[in-house]
Coordinates of C-alpha atoms in Angstrom, one line a residue:
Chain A
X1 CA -17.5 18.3 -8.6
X2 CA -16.4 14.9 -9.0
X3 CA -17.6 11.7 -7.2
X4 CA -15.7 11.7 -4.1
X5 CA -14.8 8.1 -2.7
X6 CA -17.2 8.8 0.0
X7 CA -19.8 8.7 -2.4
X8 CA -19.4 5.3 -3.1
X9 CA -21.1 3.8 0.1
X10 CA -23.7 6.6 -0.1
X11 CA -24.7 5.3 -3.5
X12 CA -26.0 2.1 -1.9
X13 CA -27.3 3.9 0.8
X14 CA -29.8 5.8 -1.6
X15 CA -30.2 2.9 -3.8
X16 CA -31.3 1.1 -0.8
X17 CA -33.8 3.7 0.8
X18 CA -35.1 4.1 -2.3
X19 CA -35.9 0.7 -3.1
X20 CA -37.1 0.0 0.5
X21 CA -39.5 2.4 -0.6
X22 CA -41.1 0.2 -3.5
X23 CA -40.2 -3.7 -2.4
X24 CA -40.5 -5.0 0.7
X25 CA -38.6 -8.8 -0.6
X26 CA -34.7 -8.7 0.5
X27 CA -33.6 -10.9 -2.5
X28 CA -35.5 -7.9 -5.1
X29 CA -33.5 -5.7 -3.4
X30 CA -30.5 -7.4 -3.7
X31 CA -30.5 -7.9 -7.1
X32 CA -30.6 -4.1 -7.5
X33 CA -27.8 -3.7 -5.3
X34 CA -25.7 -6.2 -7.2
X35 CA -27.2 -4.4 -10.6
X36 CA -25.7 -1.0 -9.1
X37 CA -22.5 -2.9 -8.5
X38 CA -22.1 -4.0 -11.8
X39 CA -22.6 -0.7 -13.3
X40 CA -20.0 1.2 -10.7
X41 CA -17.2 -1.1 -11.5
X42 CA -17.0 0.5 -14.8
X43 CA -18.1 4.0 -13.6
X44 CA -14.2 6.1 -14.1
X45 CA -12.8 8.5 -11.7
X46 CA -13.8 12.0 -11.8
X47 CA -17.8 10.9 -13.0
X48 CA -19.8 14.0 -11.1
X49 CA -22.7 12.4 -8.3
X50 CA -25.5 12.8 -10.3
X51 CA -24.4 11.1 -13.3
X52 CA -24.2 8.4 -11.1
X53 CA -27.7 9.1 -9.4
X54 CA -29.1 9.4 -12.5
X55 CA -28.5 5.7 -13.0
X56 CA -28.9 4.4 -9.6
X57 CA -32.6 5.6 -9.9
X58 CA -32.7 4.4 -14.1
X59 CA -31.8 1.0 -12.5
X60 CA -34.4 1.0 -9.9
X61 CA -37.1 1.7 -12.3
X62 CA -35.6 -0.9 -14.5
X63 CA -36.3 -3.7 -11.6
X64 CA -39.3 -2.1 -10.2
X65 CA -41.3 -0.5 -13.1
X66 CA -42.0 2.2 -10.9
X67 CA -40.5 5.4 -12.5
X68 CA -41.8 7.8 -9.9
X69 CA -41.4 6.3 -6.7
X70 CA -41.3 9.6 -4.9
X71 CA -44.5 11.2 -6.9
X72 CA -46.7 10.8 -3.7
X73 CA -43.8 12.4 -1.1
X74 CA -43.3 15.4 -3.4
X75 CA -47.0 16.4 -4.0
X76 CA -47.4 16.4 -0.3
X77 CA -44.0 18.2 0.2
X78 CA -45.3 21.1 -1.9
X79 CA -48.8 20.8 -0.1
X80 CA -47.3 21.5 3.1
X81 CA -44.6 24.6 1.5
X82 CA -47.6 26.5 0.4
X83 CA -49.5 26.1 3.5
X84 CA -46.6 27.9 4.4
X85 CA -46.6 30.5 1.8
X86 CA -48.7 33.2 3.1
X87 CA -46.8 33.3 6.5
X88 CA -43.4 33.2 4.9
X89 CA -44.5 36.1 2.6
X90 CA -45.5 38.0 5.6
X91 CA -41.7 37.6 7.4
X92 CA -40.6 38.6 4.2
X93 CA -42.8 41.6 3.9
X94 CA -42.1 42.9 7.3
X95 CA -38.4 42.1 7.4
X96 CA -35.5 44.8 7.5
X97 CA -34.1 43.1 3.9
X98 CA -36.8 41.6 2.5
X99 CA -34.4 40.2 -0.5
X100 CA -31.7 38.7 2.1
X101 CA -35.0 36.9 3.8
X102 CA -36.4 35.7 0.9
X103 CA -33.3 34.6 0.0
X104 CA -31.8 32.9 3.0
X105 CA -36.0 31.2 3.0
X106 CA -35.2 29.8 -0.4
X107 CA -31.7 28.0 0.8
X108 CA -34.0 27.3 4.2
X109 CA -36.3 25.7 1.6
X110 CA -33.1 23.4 0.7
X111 CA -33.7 21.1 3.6
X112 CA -36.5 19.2 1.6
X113 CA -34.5 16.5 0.2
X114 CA -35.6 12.7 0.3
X115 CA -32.5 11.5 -1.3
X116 CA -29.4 12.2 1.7
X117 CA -31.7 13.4 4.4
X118 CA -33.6 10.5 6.7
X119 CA -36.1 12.7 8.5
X120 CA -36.6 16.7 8.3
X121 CA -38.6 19.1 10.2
X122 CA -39.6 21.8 7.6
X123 CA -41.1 24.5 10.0
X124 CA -38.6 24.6 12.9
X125 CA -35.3 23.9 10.2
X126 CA -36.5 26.9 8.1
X127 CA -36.7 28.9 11.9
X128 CA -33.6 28.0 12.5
X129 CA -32.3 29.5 9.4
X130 CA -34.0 32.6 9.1
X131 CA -32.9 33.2 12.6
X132 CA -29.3 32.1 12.1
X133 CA -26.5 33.9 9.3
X134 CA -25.0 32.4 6.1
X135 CA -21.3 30.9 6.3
X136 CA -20.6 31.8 3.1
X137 CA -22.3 35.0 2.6
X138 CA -22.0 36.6 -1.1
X139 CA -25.3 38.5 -0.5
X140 CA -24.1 41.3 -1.3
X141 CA -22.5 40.4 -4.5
X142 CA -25.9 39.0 -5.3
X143 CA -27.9 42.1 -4.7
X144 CA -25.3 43.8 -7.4
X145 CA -25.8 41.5 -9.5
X146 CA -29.2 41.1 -9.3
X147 CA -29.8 45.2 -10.3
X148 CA -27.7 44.9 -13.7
X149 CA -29.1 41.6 -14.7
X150 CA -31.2 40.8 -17.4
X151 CA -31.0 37.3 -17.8
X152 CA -31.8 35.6 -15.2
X153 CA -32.0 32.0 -14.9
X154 CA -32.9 29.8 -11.5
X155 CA -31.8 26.0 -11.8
X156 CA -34.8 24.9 -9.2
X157 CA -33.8 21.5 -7.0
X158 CA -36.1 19.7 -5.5
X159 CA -40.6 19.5 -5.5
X160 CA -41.5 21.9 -2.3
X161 CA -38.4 23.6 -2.0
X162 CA -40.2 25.3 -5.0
X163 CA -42.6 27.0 -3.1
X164 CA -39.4 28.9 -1.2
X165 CA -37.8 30.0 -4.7
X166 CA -41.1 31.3 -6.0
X167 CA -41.1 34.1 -2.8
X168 CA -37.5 34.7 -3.7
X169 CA -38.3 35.0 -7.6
X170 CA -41.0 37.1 -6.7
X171 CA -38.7 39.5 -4.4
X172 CA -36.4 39.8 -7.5
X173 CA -38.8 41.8 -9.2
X174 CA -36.8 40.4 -12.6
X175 CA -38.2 38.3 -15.4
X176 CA -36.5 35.1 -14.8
X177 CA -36.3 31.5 -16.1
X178 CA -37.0 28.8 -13.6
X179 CA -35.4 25.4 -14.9
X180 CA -36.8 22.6 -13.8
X181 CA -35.6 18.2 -14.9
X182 CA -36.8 16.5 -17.9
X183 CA -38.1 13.9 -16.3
X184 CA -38.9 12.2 -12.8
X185 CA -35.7 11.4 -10.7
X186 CA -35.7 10.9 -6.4
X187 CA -37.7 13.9 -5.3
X188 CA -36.5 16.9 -8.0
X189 CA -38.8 19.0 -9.3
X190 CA -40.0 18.7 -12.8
X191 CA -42.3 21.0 -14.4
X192 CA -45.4 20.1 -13.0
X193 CA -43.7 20.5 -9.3
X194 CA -42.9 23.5 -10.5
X195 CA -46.5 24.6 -11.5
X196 CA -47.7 23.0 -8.2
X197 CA -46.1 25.5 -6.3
X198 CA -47.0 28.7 -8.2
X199 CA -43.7 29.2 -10.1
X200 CA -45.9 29.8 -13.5
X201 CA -47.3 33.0 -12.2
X202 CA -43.9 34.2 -11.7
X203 CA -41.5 33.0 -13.7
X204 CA -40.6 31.3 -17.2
X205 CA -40.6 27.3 -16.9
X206 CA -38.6 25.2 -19.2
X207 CA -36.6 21.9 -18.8
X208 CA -32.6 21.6 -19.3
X209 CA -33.4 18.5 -20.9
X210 CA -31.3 16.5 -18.1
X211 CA -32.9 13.3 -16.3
X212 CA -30.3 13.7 -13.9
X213 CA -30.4 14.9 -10.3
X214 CA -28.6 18.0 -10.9
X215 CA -27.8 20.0 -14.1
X216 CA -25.7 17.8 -16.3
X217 CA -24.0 20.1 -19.0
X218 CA -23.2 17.1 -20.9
X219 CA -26.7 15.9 -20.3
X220 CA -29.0 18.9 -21.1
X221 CA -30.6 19.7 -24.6
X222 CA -28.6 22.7 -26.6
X223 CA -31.6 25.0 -26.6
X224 CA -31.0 25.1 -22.9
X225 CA -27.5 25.0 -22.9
X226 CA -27.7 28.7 -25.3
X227 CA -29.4 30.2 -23.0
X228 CA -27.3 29.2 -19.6
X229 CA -24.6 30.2 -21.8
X230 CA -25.4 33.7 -22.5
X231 CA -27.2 34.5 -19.0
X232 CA -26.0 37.1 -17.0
X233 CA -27.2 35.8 -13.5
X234 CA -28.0 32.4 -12.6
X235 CA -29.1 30.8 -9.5
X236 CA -28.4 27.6 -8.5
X237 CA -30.0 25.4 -5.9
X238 CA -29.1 22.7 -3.5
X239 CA -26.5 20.1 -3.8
X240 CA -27.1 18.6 -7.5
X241 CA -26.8 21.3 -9.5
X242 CA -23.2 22.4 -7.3
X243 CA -21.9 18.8 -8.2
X244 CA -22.6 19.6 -11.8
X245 CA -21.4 22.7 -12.6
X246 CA -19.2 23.7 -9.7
X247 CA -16.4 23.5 -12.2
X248 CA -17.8 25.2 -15.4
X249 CA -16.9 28.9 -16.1
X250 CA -20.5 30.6 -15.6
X251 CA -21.7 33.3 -13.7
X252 CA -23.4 31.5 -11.2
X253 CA -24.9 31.8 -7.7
X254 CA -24.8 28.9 -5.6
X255 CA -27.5 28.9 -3.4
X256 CA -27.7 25.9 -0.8
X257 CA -27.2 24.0 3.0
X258 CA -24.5 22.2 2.9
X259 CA -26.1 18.3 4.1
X260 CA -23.3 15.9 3.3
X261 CA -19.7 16.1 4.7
X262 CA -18.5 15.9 1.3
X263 CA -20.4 18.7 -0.2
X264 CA -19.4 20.3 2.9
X265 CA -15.5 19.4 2.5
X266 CA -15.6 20.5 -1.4
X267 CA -17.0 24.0 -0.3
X268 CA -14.7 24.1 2.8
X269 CA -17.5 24.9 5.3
X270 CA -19.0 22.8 8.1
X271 CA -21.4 20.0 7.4
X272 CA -25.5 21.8 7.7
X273 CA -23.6 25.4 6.5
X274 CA -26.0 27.7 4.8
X275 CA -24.4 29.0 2.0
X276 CA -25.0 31.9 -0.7
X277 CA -21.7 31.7 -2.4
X278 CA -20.5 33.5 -6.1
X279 CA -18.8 30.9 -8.3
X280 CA -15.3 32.3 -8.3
X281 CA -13.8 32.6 -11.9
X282 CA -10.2 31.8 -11.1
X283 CA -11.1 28.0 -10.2
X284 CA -13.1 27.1 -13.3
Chain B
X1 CA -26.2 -14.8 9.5
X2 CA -26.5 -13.8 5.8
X3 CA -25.3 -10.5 4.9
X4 CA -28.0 -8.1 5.1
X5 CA -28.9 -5.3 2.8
X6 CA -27.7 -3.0 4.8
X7 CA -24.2 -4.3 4.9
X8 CA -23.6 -3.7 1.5
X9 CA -22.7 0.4 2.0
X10 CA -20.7 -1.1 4.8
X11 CA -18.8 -3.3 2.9
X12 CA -17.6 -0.1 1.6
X13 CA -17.1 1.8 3.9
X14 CA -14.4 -1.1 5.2
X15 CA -13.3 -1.3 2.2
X16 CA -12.3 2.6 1.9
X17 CA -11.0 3.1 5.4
X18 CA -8.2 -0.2 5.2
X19 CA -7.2 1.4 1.7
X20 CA -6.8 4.7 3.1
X21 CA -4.3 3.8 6.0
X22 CA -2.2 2.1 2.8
X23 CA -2.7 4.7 0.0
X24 CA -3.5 8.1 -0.2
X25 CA -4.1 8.4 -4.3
X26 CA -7.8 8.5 -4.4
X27 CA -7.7 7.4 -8.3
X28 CA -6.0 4.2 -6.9
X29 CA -8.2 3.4 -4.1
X30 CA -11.1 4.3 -7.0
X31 CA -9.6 1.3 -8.6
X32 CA -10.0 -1.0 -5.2
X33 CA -14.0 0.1 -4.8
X34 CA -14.5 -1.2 -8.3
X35 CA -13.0 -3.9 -8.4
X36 CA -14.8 -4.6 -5.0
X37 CA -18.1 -3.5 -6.9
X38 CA -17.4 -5.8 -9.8
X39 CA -16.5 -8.4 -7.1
X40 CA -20.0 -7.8 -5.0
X41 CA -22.5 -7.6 -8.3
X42 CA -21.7 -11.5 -8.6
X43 CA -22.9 -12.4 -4.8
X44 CA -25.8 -14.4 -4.5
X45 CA -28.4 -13.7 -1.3
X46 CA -27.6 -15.1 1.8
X47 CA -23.5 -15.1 1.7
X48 CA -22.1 -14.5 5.2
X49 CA -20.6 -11.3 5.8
X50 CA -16.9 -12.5 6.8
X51 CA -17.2 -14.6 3.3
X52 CA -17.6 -11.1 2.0
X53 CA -14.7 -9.7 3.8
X54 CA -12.5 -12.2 2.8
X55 CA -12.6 -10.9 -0.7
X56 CA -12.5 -6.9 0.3
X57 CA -9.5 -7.5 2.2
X58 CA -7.9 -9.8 -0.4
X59 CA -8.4 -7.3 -2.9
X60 CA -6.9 -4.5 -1.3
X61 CA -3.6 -7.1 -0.7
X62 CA -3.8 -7.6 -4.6
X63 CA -3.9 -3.6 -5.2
X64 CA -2.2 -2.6 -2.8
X65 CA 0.6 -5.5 -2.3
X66 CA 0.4 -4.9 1.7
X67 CA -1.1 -8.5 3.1
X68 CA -1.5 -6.9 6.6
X69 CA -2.0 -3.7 7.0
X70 CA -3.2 -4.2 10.7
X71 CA 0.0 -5.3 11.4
X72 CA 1.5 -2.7 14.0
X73 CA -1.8 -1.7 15.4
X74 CA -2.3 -5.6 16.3
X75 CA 0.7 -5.1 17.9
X76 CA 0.0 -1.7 19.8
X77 CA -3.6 -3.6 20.4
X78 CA -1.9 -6.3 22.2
X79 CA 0.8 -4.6 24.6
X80 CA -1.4 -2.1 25.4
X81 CA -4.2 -4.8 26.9
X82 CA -1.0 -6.4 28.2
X83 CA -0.5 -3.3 30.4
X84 CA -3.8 -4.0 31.8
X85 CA -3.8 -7.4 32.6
X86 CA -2.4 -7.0 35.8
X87 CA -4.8 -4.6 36.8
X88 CA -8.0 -6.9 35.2
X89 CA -6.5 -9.8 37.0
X90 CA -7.0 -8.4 40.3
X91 CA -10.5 -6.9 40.0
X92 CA -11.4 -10.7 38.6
X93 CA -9.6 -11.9 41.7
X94 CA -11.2 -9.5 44.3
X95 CA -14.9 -9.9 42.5
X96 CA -18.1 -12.2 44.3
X97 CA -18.0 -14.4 41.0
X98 CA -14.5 -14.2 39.1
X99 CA -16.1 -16.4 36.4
X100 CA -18.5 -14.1 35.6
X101 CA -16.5 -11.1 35.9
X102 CA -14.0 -12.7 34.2
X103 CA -16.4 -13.3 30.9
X104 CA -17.8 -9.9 31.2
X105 CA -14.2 -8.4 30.9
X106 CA -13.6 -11.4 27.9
X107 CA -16.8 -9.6 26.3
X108 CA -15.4 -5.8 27.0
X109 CA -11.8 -6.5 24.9
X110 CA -14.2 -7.5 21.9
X111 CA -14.6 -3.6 21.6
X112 CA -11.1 -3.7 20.3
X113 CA -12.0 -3.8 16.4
X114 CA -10.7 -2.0 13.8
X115 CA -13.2 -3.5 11.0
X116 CA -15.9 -1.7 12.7
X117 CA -15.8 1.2 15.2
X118 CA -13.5 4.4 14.1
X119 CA -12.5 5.1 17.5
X120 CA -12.5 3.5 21.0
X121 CA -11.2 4.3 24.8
X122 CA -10.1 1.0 26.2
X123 CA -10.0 1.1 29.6
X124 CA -13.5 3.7 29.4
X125 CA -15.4 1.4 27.8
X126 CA -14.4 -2.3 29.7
X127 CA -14.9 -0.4 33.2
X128 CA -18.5 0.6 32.0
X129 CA -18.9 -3.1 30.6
X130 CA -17.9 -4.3 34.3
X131 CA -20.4 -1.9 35.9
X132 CA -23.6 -2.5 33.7
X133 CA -25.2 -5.7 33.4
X134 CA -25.4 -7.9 30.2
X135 CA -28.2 -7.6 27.8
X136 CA -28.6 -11.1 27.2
X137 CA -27.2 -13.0 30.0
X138 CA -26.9 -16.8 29.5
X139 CA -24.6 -16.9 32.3
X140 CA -25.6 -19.7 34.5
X141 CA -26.1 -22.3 31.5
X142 CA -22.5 -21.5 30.9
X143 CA -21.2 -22.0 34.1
X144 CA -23.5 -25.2 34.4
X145 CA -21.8 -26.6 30.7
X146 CA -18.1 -25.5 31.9
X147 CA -18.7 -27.6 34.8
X148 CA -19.2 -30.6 32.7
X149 CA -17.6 -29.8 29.7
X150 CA -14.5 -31.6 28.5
X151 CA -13.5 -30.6 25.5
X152 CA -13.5 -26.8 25.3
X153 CA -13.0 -25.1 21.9
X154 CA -12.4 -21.2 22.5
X155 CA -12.5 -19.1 19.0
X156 CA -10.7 -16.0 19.5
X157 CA -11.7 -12.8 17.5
X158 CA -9.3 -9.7 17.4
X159 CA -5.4 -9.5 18.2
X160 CA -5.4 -7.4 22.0
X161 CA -9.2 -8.8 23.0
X162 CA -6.8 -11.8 23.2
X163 CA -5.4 -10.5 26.4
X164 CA -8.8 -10.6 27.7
X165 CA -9.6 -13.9 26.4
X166 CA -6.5 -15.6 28.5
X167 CA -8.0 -13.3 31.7
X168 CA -11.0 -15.7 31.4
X169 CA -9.6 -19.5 30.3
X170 CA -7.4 -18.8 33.3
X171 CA -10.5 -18.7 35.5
X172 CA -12.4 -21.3 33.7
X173 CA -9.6 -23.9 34.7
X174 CA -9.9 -26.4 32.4
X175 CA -7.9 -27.4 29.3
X176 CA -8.9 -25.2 26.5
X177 CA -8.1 -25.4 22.2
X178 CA -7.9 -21.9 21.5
X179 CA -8.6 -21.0 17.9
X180 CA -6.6 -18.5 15.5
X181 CA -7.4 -17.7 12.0
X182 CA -5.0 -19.2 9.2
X183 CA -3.4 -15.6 7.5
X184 CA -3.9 -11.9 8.6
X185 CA -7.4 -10.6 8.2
X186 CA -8.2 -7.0 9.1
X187 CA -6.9 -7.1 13.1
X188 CA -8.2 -10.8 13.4
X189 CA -5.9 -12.1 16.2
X190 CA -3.0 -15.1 14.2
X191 CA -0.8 -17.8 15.8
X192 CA 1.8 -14.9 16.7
X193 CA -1.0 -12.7 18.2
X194 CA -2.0 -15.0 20.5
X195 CA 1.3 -16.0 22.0
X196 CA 1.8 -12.1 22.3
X197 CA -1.3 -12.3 24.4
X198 CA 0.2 -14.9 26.8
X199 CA -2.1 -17.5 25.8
X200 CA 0.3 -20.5 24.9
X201 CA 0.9 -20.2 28.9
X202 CA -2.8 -21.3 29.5
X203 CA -4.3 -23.6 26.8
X204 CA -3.0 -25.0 22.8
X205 CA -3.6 -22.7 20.0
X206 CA -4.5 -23.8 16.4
X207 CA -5.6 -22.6 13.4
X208 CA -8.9 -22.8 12.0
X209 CA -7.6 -22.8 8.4
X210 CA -10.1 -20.5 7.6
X211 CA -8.5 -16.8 6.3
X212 CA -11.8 -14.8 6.7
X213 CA -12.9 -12.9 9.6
X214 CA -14.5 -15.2 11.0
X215 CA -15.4 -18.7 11.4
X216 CA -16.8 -19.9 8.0
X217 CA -17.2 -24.0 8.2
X218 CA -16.6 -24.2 4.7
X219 CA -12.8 -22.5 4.7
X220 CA -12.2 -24.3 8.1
X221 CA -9.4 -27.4 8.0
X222 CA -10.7 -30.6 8.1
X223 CA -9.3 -31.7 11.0
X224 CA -10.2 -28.2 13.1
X225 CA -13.7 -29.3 11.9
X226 CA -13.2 -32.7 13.7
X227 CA -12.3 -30.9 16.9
X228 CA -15.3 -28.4 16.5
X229 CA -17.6 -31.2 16.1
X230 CA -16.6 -33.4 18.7
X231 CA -16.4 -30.0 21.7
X232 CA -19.2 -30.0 24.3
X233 CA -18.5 -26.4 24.8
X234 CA -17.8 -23.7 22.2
X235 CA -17.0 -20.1 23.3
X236 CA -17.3 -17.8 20.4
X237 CA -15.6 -14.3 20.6
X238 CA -17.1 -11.1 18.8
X239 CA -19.2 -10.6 15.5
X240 CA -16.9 -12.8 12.5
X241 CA -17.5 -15.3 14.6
X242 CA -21.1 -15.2 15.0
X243 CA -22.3 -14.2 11.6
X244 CA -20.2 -17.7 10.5
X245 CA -22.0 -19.7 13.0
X246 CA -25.5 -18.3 13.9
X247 CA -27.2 -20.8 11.9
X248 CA -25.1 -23.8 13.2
X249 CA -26.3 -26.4 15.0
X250 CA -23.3 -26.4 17.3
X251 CA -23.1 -26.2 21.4
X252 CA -22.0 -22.6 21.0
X253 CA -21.9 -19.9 23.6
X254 CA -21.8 -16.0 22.1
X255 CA -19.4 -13.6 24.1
X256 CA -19.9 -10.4 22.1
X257 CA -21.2 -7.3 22.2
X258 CA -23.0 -6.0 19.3
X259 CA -21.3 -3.2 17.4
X260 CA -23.1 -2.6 14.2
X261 CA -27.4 -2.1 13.7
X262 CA -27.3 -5.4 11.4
X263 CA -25.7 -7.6 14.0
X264 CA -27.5 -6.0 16.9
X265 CA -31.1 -6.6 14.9
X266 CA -30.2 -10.2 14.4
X267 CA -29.9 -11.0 17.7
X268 CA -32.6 -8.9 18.6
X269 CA -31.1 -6.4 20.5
X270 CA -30.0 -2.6 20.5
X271 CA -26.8 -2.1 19.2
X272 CA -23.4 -1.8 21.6
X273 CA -25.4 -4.5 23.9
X274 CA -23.3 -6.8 25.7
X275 CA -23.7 -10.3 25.1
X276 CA -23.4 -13.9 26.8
X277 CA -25.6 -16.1 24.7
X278 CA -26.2 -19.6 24.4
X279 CA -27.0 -21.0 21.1
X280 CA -30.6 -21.9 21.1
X281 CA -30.7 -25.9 19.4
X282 CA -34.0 -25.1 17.5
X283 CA -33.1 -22.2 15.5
X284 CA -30.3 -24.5 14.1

């Protein structure tokens, strides 16, 4: 998915808030602003958003020298996900589709996401969502899937929301791969979120080699890009990893709440949907 | 007022909603946000925010080749307050004091901006305004310095608020210099927009020279300087105006009310207050 124009204020937004985060001097700030400027007047039309994230946060680091402003925020997000773990197990484990719940939990999980939303409320969103239904619901195409796989790869998003995919990974009952960033960047896991939140004792964890917030095919190393490539099921969380490969011809999963109106508009759905949605082959 | 941080996604934001009533090829308003960007990564701190919207606006002439794209909703802005105006005239007529209700009613027409909110009701929004009380309420220093003032300087703000504007020089019966802005600027009210208003029939209308949206000293004629400098009473309409002259040291009363979270936290108030304030000398 491409940058859409209403990205463009957003990128200040989360350049901002993130900078807000380290400096507390106005003119600091500034300078990063006008640093973000320079680099977007040359950024062409149809760049995808995290390329661009990517750089907002290379250019914060560059001004700051803090590389992993959000290191604090996403050891305590996955903290407070596997205080949440043994309860969440339990729904599952007592629930009439225990791979639907575990599944709908892991887009639930989704909501954990420093760099569009201001303020979440894990316990009661995650409620909300196991309650409610998906408004673009491909479980069942999923669950076929799922049986003949043997490939599986899991593109994991952001630190805490790990916690949720590990109880879906685990409900799989597959070997599977779980793909975590190369390197810091806003709240996203990298691999030792990922190890944090007990992905390790269930899963396969390797790196796509991308810095970016979301999986950058242009981005990643080749060994990673062989095996996307020649998996047979893969399973892709939250917002980054749509923008990057909503248009590339893969079998993917998209798995995801919907938290910008953009996003939303690109998907067709309602801003805050749910969605478990197959990547359709005819628009690749 | 400087521009604050949190302008800067605003800017924006602006700039993408003027372009879109103009073009609808996002690769060609693409082109207007960067060159805005490239525009923006040169500002130094502490640049007024109409200074800024100068130079979004006169980029979007230079893309798009439309100087005012405000043009007919000025126009629909202005005969639709006209409508009113009989109406206004009698509730200022039948009120306990018409002066005050008369500035109140001046304060409600600065809702009427297209820069800022996405949508307004008109007649909704001045009756609450006549109903509630005003946040910061300078009132009786006002009346007190019309009594003795002499030369009044009025600084109008948007083309249809300017029907409200004549509502209250009418009732301040004195001679009043009303002030326009030099060229079209978002749905800043021009020469042509006041006289739509009616306003020739109640005081003398120049330009400030400026072309921003707002008053900005340094754009101002020479000679509309002289005038400012010599008034013993300043009425200045809505936000251009404000963020231009905050930091003046000039016998300035503020008829606004505050539409945006940066404005609003300048002042030192919640945003959509209502406004009558006198300019404090010391904070000159």
């Amino acid at each position: 998915m491409r940058a859409y124009l209403d990205c463009y204020p957003c990128f200040f937004t989360q350049a901002l808030k993130t900078s807000r985060m380290i400096l507390t001097d106005e003119r600091e700030i500034w300078k990063i602003l006008s640093a973000l400027s320079s680099y977007l007047s040359g950024v062409a039309f149809g760049v995808t958003p995290p390329e661009i994230g990517r750089e907002i946060y290379r250019i914060i680091a560059e001004y700051t020298g803090v590389e992993d402003p959000y290191y604090e925020l996403k050891n305590k997000c996955t903290k407070q996900a596997l205080t949440l773990y043994p309860e969440f197990k339990k729904i599952v484990a007592n629930s009439d589709d225990s791979l639907l719940t575990a599944a709908k939990l892991a887009i639930a999980g989704n909501i954990i996401d420093f760099g569009i939303a201001e303020k979440f409320d894990l316990e009661k969103d995650v409620r909300e969502i196991l309650a409610g239904g998906l408004t673009i619901d491909d479980y069942q195409e999923f669950r076929l899937a799922l049986e003949s796989a043997e490939k599986i790869i899991y593109l994991g998003d952001n630190a805490g929301e790990t916690v949720f995919d590990r109880i879906l990974i685990e409900e799989m009952r597959k070997p599977v791969t779980y793909v975590v960033r190369e390197k810091p960047i806003i709240n996203d896991a990298v691999y030792e979120d990922a190890v944090a939140a007990g992905i390790d004792k269930t899963a396969e964890i390797i790196s796509s080699g991308c810095d970016g917030p979301g999986t950058i095919l242009g981005m990643c190393d080749p060994e990673f890009l062989d095996i996307l490539r020649t998996a047979d099921l893969i399973i892709s969380k939250g917002q980054g990893n749509y923008e990057g490969l909503s248009d590339e011809n893969l079998p993917v999963f998209f798995l995801l709440k919907a938290k910008c109106h953009v996003i939303a508009r690109d998907i067709g759905v309602e801003e805050g949907s749910i969605i478990l949605k197959r990547k359709s082959k005819s628009s690749a």
